[in-house]
Amino acid sequence: MSGLTDKLGDLEDKHDKQVDQAVGKAGEEADKRTDGKYSEQVDKGVQEVQERD
């Protein structure tokens, strides 16, 4: 399992902008499908992922 995590980390480092965009789109879709019911939680999660180092 740690090998997969390492590979994902490497991909993330190489494609940081694309990962941030995908996470943002996923958050928008989650808001849309839940009619914004969990908007605060979704926004917080998206923000935390996008602020990672």
Tab-separated table of C-alpha atoms in Angstrom:
chain	number	residue	atom	x	y	z
A	1	MET	CA	0.000	0.000	0.000
A	2	SER	CA	2.828	2.437	0.760
A	3	GLY	CA	4.152	1.930	-2.774
A	4	LEU	CA	0.857	3.147	-4.193
A	5	THR	CA	0.881	6.126	-1.838
A	6	ASP	CA	4.414	6.991	-2.956
A	7	LYS	CA	3.423	6.805	-6.620
A	8	LEU	CA	0.390	9.018	-6.033
A	9	GLY	CA	2.574	11.538	-4.206
A	10	ASP	CA	5.013	11.595	-7.123
A	11	LEU	CA	2.188	12.134	-9.612
A	12	GLU	CA	0.757	14.897	-7.468
A	13	ASP	CA	4.108	16.674	-7.314
A	14	LYS	CA	4.474	16.541	-11.081
A	15	HIS	CA	0.890	17.631	-11.804
A	16	ASP	CA	0.049	19.957	-8.924
A	17	LYS	CA	-2.045	22.402	-10.963
A	18	GLN	CA	-4.107	19.633	-12.571
A	19	VAL	CA	-4.723	17.990	-9.197
A	20	ASP	CA	-5.942	21.295	-7.737
A	21	GLN	CA	-8.273	21.815	-10.694
A	22	ALA	CA	-9.665	18.292	-10.439
A	23	VAL	CA	-10.268	18.654	-6.705
A	24	GLY	CA	-12.032	21.966	-7.304
A	25	LYS	CA	-14.268	20.419	-9.956
A	26	ALA	CA	-15.040	17.476	-7.676
A	27	GLY	CA	-16.035	19.918	-4.931
A	28	GLU	CA	-18.314	21.801	-7.317
A	29	GLU	CA	-19.944	18.548	-8.394
A	30	ALA	CA	-20.443	17.465	-4.774
A	31	ASP	CA	-22.120	20.805	-4.021
A	32	LYS	CA	-24.309	20.449	-7.086
A	33	ARG	CA	-25.413	16.899	-6.277
A	34	THR	CA	-26.192	17.740	-2.647
A	35	ASP	CA	-27.894	21.038	-3.513
A	36	GLY	CA	-25.258	22.837	-1.439
A	37	LYS	CA	-26.344	21.085	1.756
A	38	TYR	CA	-22.733	20.294	2.697
A	39	SER	CA	-21.147	23.288	1.012
A	40	GLU	CA	-19.107	24.384	4.032
A	41	GLN	CA	-17.659	20.918	4.576
A	42	VAL	CA	-16.916	20.455	0.870
A	43	ASP	CA	-15.252	23.859	0.627
A	44	LYS	CA	-13.143	23.135	3.701
A	45	GLY	CA	-12.020	19.786	2.290
A	46	VAL	CA	-11.176	21.264	-1.099
A	47	GLN	CA	-9.225	24.072	0.541
A	48	GLU	CA	-7.247	21.669	2.730
A	49	VAL	CA	-6.287	19.527	-0.247
A	50	GLN	CA	-5.285	22.531	-2.335
A	51	GLU	CA	-3.126	23.973	0.479
A	52	ARG	CA	-1.070	20.824	0.938
A	53	ASP	CA	2.659	20.914	0.451
